[in-house]
Short mmCIF file of N, CA and C and ligand atoms in Angstrom, two decimals:
data_model
loop_
_atom_site.label_atom_id
_atom_site.label_comp_id
_atom_site.label_asym_id
_atom_site.label_seq_id
_atom_site.Cartn_x
_atom_site.Cartn_y
_atom_site.Cartn_z
N UNK P 1 47.59 145.35 -73.79
CA UNK P 1 48.16 146.26 -73.95
C UNK P 1 47.34 146.67 -75.33
N UNK P 2 46.78 148.00 -75.36
CA UNK P 2 46.14 148.28 -76.81
C UNK P 2 46.49 147.92 -78.02
N UNK P 3 46.14 147.58 -79.00
CA UNK P 3 46.63 147.94 -80.19
C UNK P 3 47.23 149.22 -80.88
N UNK P 4 48.20 149.05 -81.64
CA UNK P 4 48.74 150.31 -82.30
C UNK P 4 48.01 151.41 -82.74
N UNK P 5 46.87 150.68 -83.27
CA UNK P 5 45.57 151.73 -83.93
C UNK P 5 46.08 152.79 -84.90
N UNK P 6 47.18 152.73 -85.50
CA UNK P 6 47.45 153.49 -86.20
C UNK P 6 47.98 154.80 -85.94
N UNK P 7 48.35 154.76 -84.37
CA UNK P 7 48.49 155.87 -83.86
C UNK P 7 50.15 156.09 -83.96
N UNK P 8 50.78 155.40 -83.79
CA UNK P 8 52.14 155.71 -83.73
C UNK P 8 52.75 155.85 -85.65
N UNK P 9 54.00 156.37 -85.32
CA UNK P 9 54.28 156.74 -86.96
C UNK P 9 54.50 155.18 -87.38
N UNK P 10 54.18 155.42 -88.67
CA UNK P 10 54.55 153.16 -89.41
C UNK P 10 56.14 153.70 -89.39
N UNK P 11 56.91 152.72 -88.92
CA UNK P 11 58.09 152.70 -89.06
C UNK P 11 58.62 151.54 -90.28
N UNK P 12 59.60 152.32 -91.19
CA UNK P 12 60.03 151.18 -92.55
C UNK P 12 61.31 150.01 -92.01
N UNK P 13 61.95 150.04 -90.88
CA UNK P 13 62.74 149.34 -90.29
C UNK P 13 63.73 149.84 -91.27
N UNK P 14 64.55 148.83 -91.43
CA UNK P 14 65.87 148.85 -92.54
C UNK P 14 66.01 149.70 -93.53
N UNK P 15 64.52 149.74 -94.57
CA UNK P 15 64.64 150.54 -95.60
C UNK P 15 64.93 151.71 -95.08
N UNK P 16 64.73 152.70 -94.25
CA UNK P 16 64.62 154.15 -93.75
C UNK P 16 65.92 153.86 -92.89
N UNK P 17 66.59 153.24 -92.18
CA UNK P 17 67.62 153.06 -91.51
C UNK P 17 68.97 152.93 -92.92
N UNK P 18 68.90 152.41 -93.97
CA UNK P 18 69.72 152.36 -94.80
C UNK P 18 69.84 153.68 -95.38
N UNK P 19 68.99 154.08 -95.74
CA UNK P 19 68.67 155.92 -96.42
C UNK P 19 69.86 156.69 -95.25
N UNK P 20 69.28 156.57 -94.15
CA UNK P 20 69.75 157.35 -92.87
C UNK P 20 71.29 157.21 -93.03
N UNK P 21 71.53 156.09 -92.75
CA UNK P 21 73.06 155.49 -92.94
C UNK P 21 73.70 155.87 -93.80
N UNK P 22 73.26 155.56 -95.26
CA UNK P 22 73.83 156.00 -96.44
C UNK P 22 73.78 157.50 -96.64
N UNK P 23 73.77 158.38 -96.20
CA UNK P 23 73.26 159.84 -95.89
C UNK P 23 74.29 160.52 -94.85
N UNK P 24 74.43 159.71 -93.76
CA UNK P 24 74.94 160.19 -93.06
C UNK P 24 76.61 160.24 -92.88
N UNK P 25 76.77 161.79 -92.45
CA UNK P 25 78.29 162.34 -93.29
C UNK P 25 79.33 161.86 -92.19
N UNK P 26 78.58 160.93 -91.27
CA UNK P 26 79.48 160.45 -90.08
C UNK P 26 80.26 158.93 -90.52
N UNK P 27 79.30 158.67 -91.88
CA UNK P 27 79.57 157.19 -92.12
C UNK P 27 80.89 156.75 -92.89
N UNK P 28 81.27 155.65 -92.84
CA UNK P 28 82.77 155.36 -93.05
C UNK P 28 83.04 156.15 -94.60
N UNK P 29 82.70 156.31 -95.39
CA UNK P 29 82.54 157.26 -96.83
C UNK P 29 82.40 158.72 -96.62
N UNK P 30 81.87 158.96 -95.80
CA UNK P 30 81.39 160.23 -95.66
C UNK P 30 82.32 161.56 -95.37
N UNK P 31 81.89 162.87 -95.32
CA UNK P 31 83.22 164.10 -95.50
C UNK P 31 83.49 164.04 -93.97
N UNK P 32 83.13 163.30 -93.04
CA UNK P 32 83.77 163.52 -91.87
C UNK P 32 84.58 162.33 -91.75
N UNK P 33 84.68 161.46 -92.37
CA UNK P 33 85.15 160.28 -92.72
C UNK P 33 86.80 160.50 -92.46
N UNK P 34 87.95 159.47 -91.83
CA UNK P 34 89.49 159.44 -91.98
C UNK P 34 89.93 158.66 -92.85
N UNK P 35 88.90 157.66 -93.27
CA UNK P 35 89.25 156.70 -94.06
C UNK P 35 88.31 156.33 -95.44
N UNK P 36 88.08 157.09 -96.02
CA UNK P 36 87.00 157.32 -97.27
C UNK P 36 87.52 156.16 -98.45
N UNK P 37 88.41 156.04 -98.30
CA UNK P 37 88.90 154.77 -99.16
C UNK P 37 89.05 153.41 -99.14
N UNK P 38 89.02 153.40 -97.37
CA UNK P 38 89.09 151.93 -96.80
C UNK P 38 88.23 151.10 -96.82
N UNK P 39 88.21 149.76 -96.28
CA UNK P 39 87.29 148.83 -96.28
C UNK P 39 86.06 148.87 -96.03
N UNK P 40 85.69 149.89 -94.74
CA UNK P 40 84.33 150.00 -93.92
C UNK P 40 83.41 150.84 -94.85
N UNK P 41 84.37 151.85 -95.70
CA UNK P 41 83.72 152.60 -96.90
C UNK P 41 83.05 151.83 -97.91
N UNK P 42 84.11 150.91 -98.36
CA UNK P 42 83.89 149.95 -99.76
C UNK P 42 82.23 149.08 -99.30
N UNK P 43 82.28 148.53 -98.38
CA UNK P 43 81.15 148.19 -97.72
C UNK P 43 80.24 148.30 -97.67
N UNK P 44 80.00 150.29 -97.74
CA UNK P 44 78.67 150.54 -97.59
C UNK P 44 78.34 150.65 -99.21
N UNK P 45 78.89 150.70 -100.10
CA UNK P 45 78.51 150.42 -101.16
C UNK P 45 77.56 149.06 -101.69
N UNK P 46 78.14 147.92 -100.85
CA UNK P 46 76.90 147.14 -101.05
C UNK P 46 75.71 147.01 -100.30
N UNK P 47 75.44 148.14 -99.49
CA UNK P 47 73.76 148.26 -98.74
C UNK P 47 73.39 148.92 -100.12
N UNK P 48 72.32 147.86 -100.21
CA UNK P 48 71.74 148.46 -101.42
C UNK P 48 69.70 148.47 -100.76
N UNK P 49 69.05 149.59 -100.96
CA UNK P 49 67.97 149.37 -100.79
C UNK P 49 67.32 149.14 -101.50
N UNK P 50 66.12 147.75 -101.31
CA UNK P 50 65.49 147.11 -102.19
C UNK P 50 64.11 147.09 -101.40
N UNK P 51 62.91 146.82 -102.25
CA UNK P 51 61.36 146.51 -101.83
C UNK P 51 61.25 145.61 -100.88
N UNK P 52 62.23 144.57 -100.77
CA UNK P 52 62.57 144.06 -99.49
C UNK P 52 62.80 144.15 -98.12
N UNK P 53 63.55 145.47 -98.44
CA UNK P 53 64.08 146.00 -96.84
C UNK P 53 63.22 146.71 -96.05
N UNK P 54 61.83 146.82 -97.04
CA UNK P 54 60.82 147.59 -95.97
C UNK P 54 60.38 146.69 -95.27
N UNK P 55 60.40 147.00 -94.12
CA UNK P 55 59.94 146.57 -92.89
C UNK P 55 60.60 145.51 -92.26
N UNK P 56 61.88 145.43 -92.87
CA UNK P 56 62.77 144.60 -92.58
C UNK P 56 63.05 144.81 -90.95
N UNK P 57 62.83 144.30 -90.08
CA UNK P 57 63.56 143.93 -88.04
C UNK P 57 64.51 143.31 -87.92
N UNK P 58 65.50 143.18 -87.11
CA UNK P 58 66.56 142.31 -86.89
C UNK P 58 65.96 141.52 -86.05
N UNK P 59 65.73 140.36 -86.03
CA UNK P 59 65.28 139.49 -84.92
C UNK P 59 65.85 139.26 -83.83
N UNK P 60 65.43 140.01 -82.61
CA UNK P 60 66.47 139.95 -81.58
C UNK P 60 66.56 138.44 -80.94
N UNK P 61 67.60 138.36 -79.89
CA UNK P 61 67.67 137.13 -79.53
C UNK P 61 66.78 137.21 -78.52
N UNK P 62 66.22 135.89 -78.18
CA UNK P 62 65.00 135.22 -77.22
C UNK P 62 65.87 135.01 -76.01
N UNK P 63 67.18 135.22 -75.82
CA UNK P 63 67.78 134.64 -74.55
C UNK P 63 67.19 135.63 -73.58
N UNK P 64 67.18 135.30 -72.27
CA UNK P 64 66.34 136.42 -71.03
C UNK P 64 65.08 137.17 -71.63
N UNK P 65 64.48 136.36 -72.69
CA UNK P 65 63.36 137.39 -73.55
C UNK P 65 62.49 137.76 -72.14
N UNK P 66 62.33 136.99 -71.25
CA UNK P 66 61.06 136.90 -70.23
C UNK P 66 61.28 138.29 -69.59
N UNK P 67 62.47 138.95 -69.05
CA UNK P 67 62.88 140.01 -68.86
C UNK P 67 62.81 141.00 -69.43
N UNK P 68 62.67 140.91 -70.54
CA UNK P 68 62.82 142.19 -71.50
C UNK P 68 61.64 143.03 -72.33
N UNK P 69 60.60 142.60 -71.29
CA UNK P 69 59.15 143.32 -71.73
C UNK P 69 59.87 144.99 -71.94
N UNK P 70 58.96 145.80 -72.73
CA UNK P 70 58.00 145.23 -73.98
C UNK P 70 58.64 144.69 -74.93
N UNK P 71 57.70 144.18 -76.26
CA UNK P 71 58.23 143.49 -77.45
C UNK P 71 57.90 144.15 -78.74
N UNK P 72 58.96 143.22 -79.67
CA UNK P 72 58.58 144.02 -80.64
C UNK P 72 59.13 145.40 -80.78
N UNK P 73 59.79 145.72 -82.06
CA UNK P 73 60.21 146.97 -82.54
C UNK P 73 59.69 148.29 -82.10
N UNK P 74 58.10 148.34 -81.74
CA UNK P 74 57.98 149.56 -81.48
C UNK P 74 57.09 148.88 -79.90
N UNK P 75 57.63 148.18 -79.15
CA UNK P 75 57.25 147.94 -78.06
C UNK P 75 55.57 147.39 -77.61
N UNK P 76 55.40 147.38 -78.77
CA UNK P 76 53.87 147.69 -78.77
C UNK P 76 52.97 146.22 -77.95
N UNK P 77 53.84 145.26 -77.61
CA UNK P 77 53.21 144.02 -76.69
C UNK P 77 54.09 144.17 -75.48
N UNK P 78 53.06 144.48 -74.10
CA UNK P 78 53.74 144.34 -72.85
C UNK P 78 54.10 142.96 -72.66
N UNK P 79 53.63 142.32 -72.85
CA UNK P 79 53.90 140.53 -72.19
C UNK P 79 53.96 139.40 -72.95
N UNK P 80 54.95 138.88 -72.91
CA UNK P 80 54.72 137.48 -73.70
C UNK P 80 53.80 136.92 -74.27
N UNK P 81 52.65 136.56 -73.76
CA UNK P 81 51.78 136.14 -73.82
C UNK P 81 51.02 137.01 -75.08
N UNK P 82 51.05 138.47 -75.28
CA UNK P 82 50.68 139.01 -75.79
C UNK P 82 51.35 138.54 -77.05
N UNK P 83 52.65 138.37 -77.13
CA UNK P 83 53.34 138.32 -78.50
C UNK P 83 52.92 136.81 -79.03
N UNK P 84 52.71 135.78 -78.20
CA UNK P 84 51.84 134.52 -78.90
C UNK P 84 50.65 134.66 -79.14
N UNK P 85 50.09 135.83 -78.48
CA UNK P 85 48.47 135.74 -79.43
C UNK P 85 49.04 136.25 -80.80
N UNK P 86 49.58 137.21 -81.24
CA UNK P 86 50.09 137.91 -82.05
C UNK P 86 50.18 136.83 -83.10
N UNK P 87 51.51 135.75 -82.82
CA UNK P 87 51.68 134.89 -83.71
C UNK P 87 50.60 133.95 -83.72
N UNK P 88 50.04 133.42 -82.92
CA UNK P 88 48.44 132.53 -82.98
C UNK P 88 47.36 133.22 -83.71
N UNK P 89 47.50 134.41 -84.02
CA UNK P 89 46.28 135.19 -84.79
C UNK P 89 46.49 136.14 -86.01
N UNK P 90 47.30 136.84 -85.68
CA UNK P 90 48.13 137.65 -86.30
C UNK P 90 47.31 139.01 -86.38
N UNK P 91 46.36 139.18 -85.38
CA UNK P 91 45.40 140.33 -85.36
C UNK P 91 45.84 141.40 -85.02
N UNK P 92 45.65 142.42 -85.05
CA UNK P 92 46.55 143.78 -84.83
C UNK P 92 47.87 143.59 -85.06
N UNK P 93 48.34 142.88 -85.80
CA UNK P 93 50.01 142.81 -86.22
C UNK P 93 50.06 144.48 -87.01
N UNK P 94 51.22 144.91 -86.40
CA UNK P 94 51.69 146.58 -87.37
C UNK P 94 51.86 145.81 -89.10
N UNK P 95 51.09 146.96 -89.50
CA UNK P 95 50.77 146.58 -90.87
C UNK P 95 52.31 146.72 -91.67
N UNK P 96 52.39 146.87 -93.35
CA UNK P 96 53.66 146.95 -94.05
C UNK P 96 53.40 148.03 -94.87
N UNK P 97 52.18 149.05 -94.49
CA UNK P 97 52.03 150.24 -95.55
C UNK P 97 51.58 149.10 -97.13
N UNK P 98 51.80 149.81 -97.74
CA UNK P 98 51.78 149.08 -99.37
C UNK P 98 52.31 147.77 -99.51
N UNK P 99 53.31 146.98 -98.68
CA UNK P 99 54.19 145.93 -98.87
C UNK P 99 53.34 145.05 -98.06
N UNK P 100 52.40 144.46 -97.94
CA UNK P 100 51.87 143.60 -96.88
C UNK P 100 52.56 142.50 -96.38
N UNK P 101 52.80 141.75 -95.26
CA UNK P 101 53.60 140.96 -94.87
C UNK P 101 53.04 139.57 -95.18
N UNK P 102 53.50 139.02 -95.78
CA UNK P 102 53.13 137.38 -96.35
C UNK P 102 53.81 136.37 -96.14
N UNK P 103 55.22 136.53 -94.86
CA UNK P 103 55.63 135.49 -94.76
C UNK P 103 55.01 134.87 -93.51
N UNK P 104 54.39 135.65 -92.65
CA UNK P 104 53.81 134.74 -91.28
C UNK P 104 52.30 134.73 -91.57
N UNK P 105 52.03 133.31 -91.16
CA UNK P 105 50.55 132.98 -91.21
C UNK P 105 50.08 132.53 -89.63
N UNK P 106 48.78 133.02 -89.44
CA UNK P 106 48.41 132.77 -88.02
C UNK P 106 48.55 131.58 -87.73
N UNK P 107 49.47 131.00 -86.34
CA UNK P 107 49.51 129.50 -86.01
C UNK P 107 48.19 128.78 -85.45
N UNK P 108 47.36 129.67 -85.20
CA UNK P 108 46.37 129.07 -84.41
C UNK P 108 46.29 128.04 -83.37
N UNK P 109 47.23 128.60 -82.30
CA UNK P 109 47.91 127.53 -82.11
C UNK P 109 47.06 127.27 -80.38
N UNK P 110 46.83 125.96 -79.99
CA UNK P 110 45.98 125.71 -78.97
C UNK P 110 46.31 126.38 -77.43
N UNK P 111 45.37 126.37 -76.55
CA UNK P 111 46.09 126.72 -75.41
C UNK P 111 47.04 125.63 -74.91
N UNK P 112 47.31 124.57 -75.04
CA UNK P 112 48.40 123.88 -74.93
C UNK P 112 49.57 124.37 -75.15
N UNK P 113 49.48 124.48 -76.75
CA UNK P 113 50.59 124.99 -77.31
C UNK P 113 51.06 126.46 -76.97
N UNK P 114 50.14 127.03 -76.58
CA UNK P 114 50.45 128.61 -75.82
C UNK P 114 50.90 128.28 -74.74
N UNK P 115 50.76 127.20 -74.05
CA UNK P 115 51.51 127.47 -72.25
C UNK P 115 52.75 126.18 -72.66
N UNK P 116 53.09 125.55 -73.50
CA UNK P 116 54.37 125.11 -73.74
C UNK P 116 55.51 125.90 -74.54
N UNK P 117 54.83 126.97 -75.16
CA UNK P 117 55.65 128.19 -75.52
C UNK P 117 55.88 129.03 -74.61
N UNK P 118 55.21 129.38 -74.09
CA UNK P 118 55.64 130.11 -72.84
C UNK P 118 56.34 129.55 -72.02
N UNK P 119 56.25 128.37 -71.91
CA UNK P 119 57.28 127.65 -70.44
C UNK P 119 58.58 127.94 -71.52
N UNK P 120 58.78 127.43 -72.67
CA UNK P 120 60.13 127.77 -73.47
C UNK P 120 60.57 128.65 -73.21
N UNK P 121 59.90 129.63 -73.43
CA UNK P 121 60.48 131.61 -73.32
C UNK P 121 60.90 131.64 -71.90
N UNK P 122 60.20 130.87 -71.25
CA UNK P 122 60.81 131.06 -70.07
C UNK P 122 61.72 130.47 -69.65
N UNK P 123 62.05 129.49 -70.07
CA UNK P 123 63.38 128.87 -69.58
C UNK P 123 64.29 129.48 -69.74
N UNK P 124 64.13 130.36 -71.27
CA UNK P 124 65.87 131.01 -71.56
C UNK P 124 66.05 131.92 -70.78
N UNK P 125 65.48 132.14 -69.54
CA UNK P 125 66.05 133.36 -68.79
C UNK P 125 66.87 132.76 -67.80
N UNK P 126 68.20 133.54 -67.88
CA UNK P 126 69.20 132.94 -66.62
C UNK P 126 69.50 133.98 -65.82
N UNK P 127 68.89 133.71 -64.52
CA UNK P 127 68.93 134.59 -63.39
C UNK P 127 70.36 135.35 -62.89
N UNK P 128 71.30 134.73 -63.24
CA UNK P 128 72.85 134.41 -62.82
C UNK P 128 73.20 135.69 -64.04
N UNK P 129 72.79 135.65 -65.00
CA UNK P 129 73.29 136.64 -66.44
C UNK P 129 72.44 137.98 -66.10
N UNK P 130 71.39 138.27 -65.40
CA UNK P 130 70.70 139.56 -64.92
C UNK P 130 71.53 140.01 -63.94
N UNK P 131 71.90 139.61 -63.34
CA UNK P 131 72.43 139.65 -61.95
C UNK P 131 73.56 140.41 -62.45
N UNK P 132 74.37 139.51 -63.09
CA UNK P 132 75.73 140.12 -63.98
C UNK P 132 75.77 141.41 -64.69
N UNK P 133 74.45 141.29 -65.09
CA UNK P 133 74.53 142.36 -66.44
C UNK P 133 74.05 143.67 -65.52
N UNK P 134 73.16 143.77 -64.80
CA UNK P 134 72.71 145.06 -64.11
C UNK P 134 71.53 145.38 -64.89
N UNK P 135 70.85 146.58 -64.27
CA UNK P 135 69.41 146.81 -64.85
C UNK P 135 69.73 147.50 -66.49
N UNK P 136 68.90 147.22 -66.96
CA UNK P 136 69.20 147.92 -68.88
C UNK P 136 69.29 149.48 -68.82
N UNK P 137 70.17 149.77 -69.94
CA UNK P 137 70.18 151.23 -69.66
C UNK P 137 68.98 152.37 -69.77
N UNK P 138 69.06 153.90 -69.10
CA UNK P 138 67.80 154.07 -68.85
C UNK P 138 67.93 154.64 -70.48
N UNK P 139 66.02 155.09 -70.93
CA UNK P 139 66.27 155.58 -72.03
C UNK P 139 65.83 157.35 -71.90
N UNK P 140 66.37 157.96 -72.41
CA UNK P 140 66.12 159.33 -72.24
C UNK P 140 64.47 160.03 -72.17
C1 HEM L 1 55.87 130.19 -82.64
C2 HEM L 1 57.09 130.76 -82.84
C3 HEM L 1 57.60 132.04 -82.79
C4 HEM L 1 57.47 132.75 -81.39
C5 HEM L 1 57.42 132.01 -79.69
C6 HEM L 1 58.28 133.82 -81.50
C7 HEM L 1 59.09 134.67 -80.43
C8 HEM L 1 59.34 136.20 -80.37
C9 HEM L 1 59.69 136.97 -79.16
C10 HEM L 1 59.24 137.00 -78.25
C11 HEM L 1 59.86 138.18 -79.84
C12 HEM L 1 59.90 139.93 -79.42
C13 HEM L 1 61.48 139.38 -78.74
C14 HEM L 1 61.72 141.00 -78.23
O1 HEM L 1 60.84 142.07 -78.74
O2 HEM L 1 62.47 141.07 -77.62
C15 HEM L 1 59.61 137.92 -81.28
C16 HEM L 1 60.00 139.07 -82.59
C17 HEM L 1 60.72 138.80 -83.72
N1 HEM L 1 60.17 137.45 -84.48
FE1 HEM L 1 59.35 135.96 -83.70
N2 HEM L 1 59.08 134.22 -82.68
C18 HEM L 1 58.21 133.04 -83.41
C19 HEM L 1 58.21 132.81 -85.06
C20 HEM L 1 58.54 133.94 -85.71
C21 HEM L 1 58.87 133.37 -87.09
C22 HEM L 1 58.12 132.75 -87.75
C23 HEM L 1 59.33 134.51 -87.77
C24 HEM L 1 60.01 134.99 -89.19
C25 HEM L 1 59.53 134.59 -90.39
C26 HEM L 1 59.69 135.59 -86.35
C27 HEM L 1 60.88 136.71 -86.63
C28 HEM L 1 60.39 137.73 -85.71
C29 HEM L 1 60.84 138.97 -86.20
C30 HEM L 1 61.86 139.70 -87.01
C31 HEM L 1 60.83 139.63 -84.56
C32 HEM L 1 60.83 141.05 -84.31
C33 HEM L 1 59.60 142.01 -84.56
C34 HEM L 1 59.79 143.30 -84.05
O3 HEM L 1 60.98 143.57 -83.78
O4 HEM L 1 58.74 144.21 -84.73
N3 HEM L 1 59.36 135.08 -85.40
N4 HEM L 1 59.91 136.52 -81.83
#
């Protein structure tokens, strides 16, 4: 799959999500809530947007990951091999805008390490569970 090459709009993740949630009239403290003084409404006050929330995304479970392509928050990688290449080289990683990502460093994996990681990720598939759960919901 080709890299994003800046064509998709940059997604600031939790930073944007928090702003939308806090402004939403349907949130627990919002105009349309029937419990504006309740516990859930009080919890909203603890949600603070910081520089650190810029570009944060929830780390998904890796259970059954081999059956849930495409990967990452914009579905930018079609295969697990591409995800492993991402962690190995960090080439074409989605940028953080002016908040550059500094946590992840290229792992520079050997071919044997990539094979091992691919085998590990594949071992997380529970065929029985996939059958019981059925297909994922269709997106509009
Ligand atoms: C060799 C080491 C690693 C492997 C094999 C690995 C594997 C994966 C895979 C397969 C996904 C895609 C999941 C999906 O889209 O369903 C993923 C996403 C993610 N991983 Fe890792 N991971 C590794 C290291 C790390 C580290 C060190 C961090 C944090 C410091 C991390 C944080 C994340 C986050 C936040 C996501 C979601 C990213 C997004 O939605 O764009 N991973 N990882």
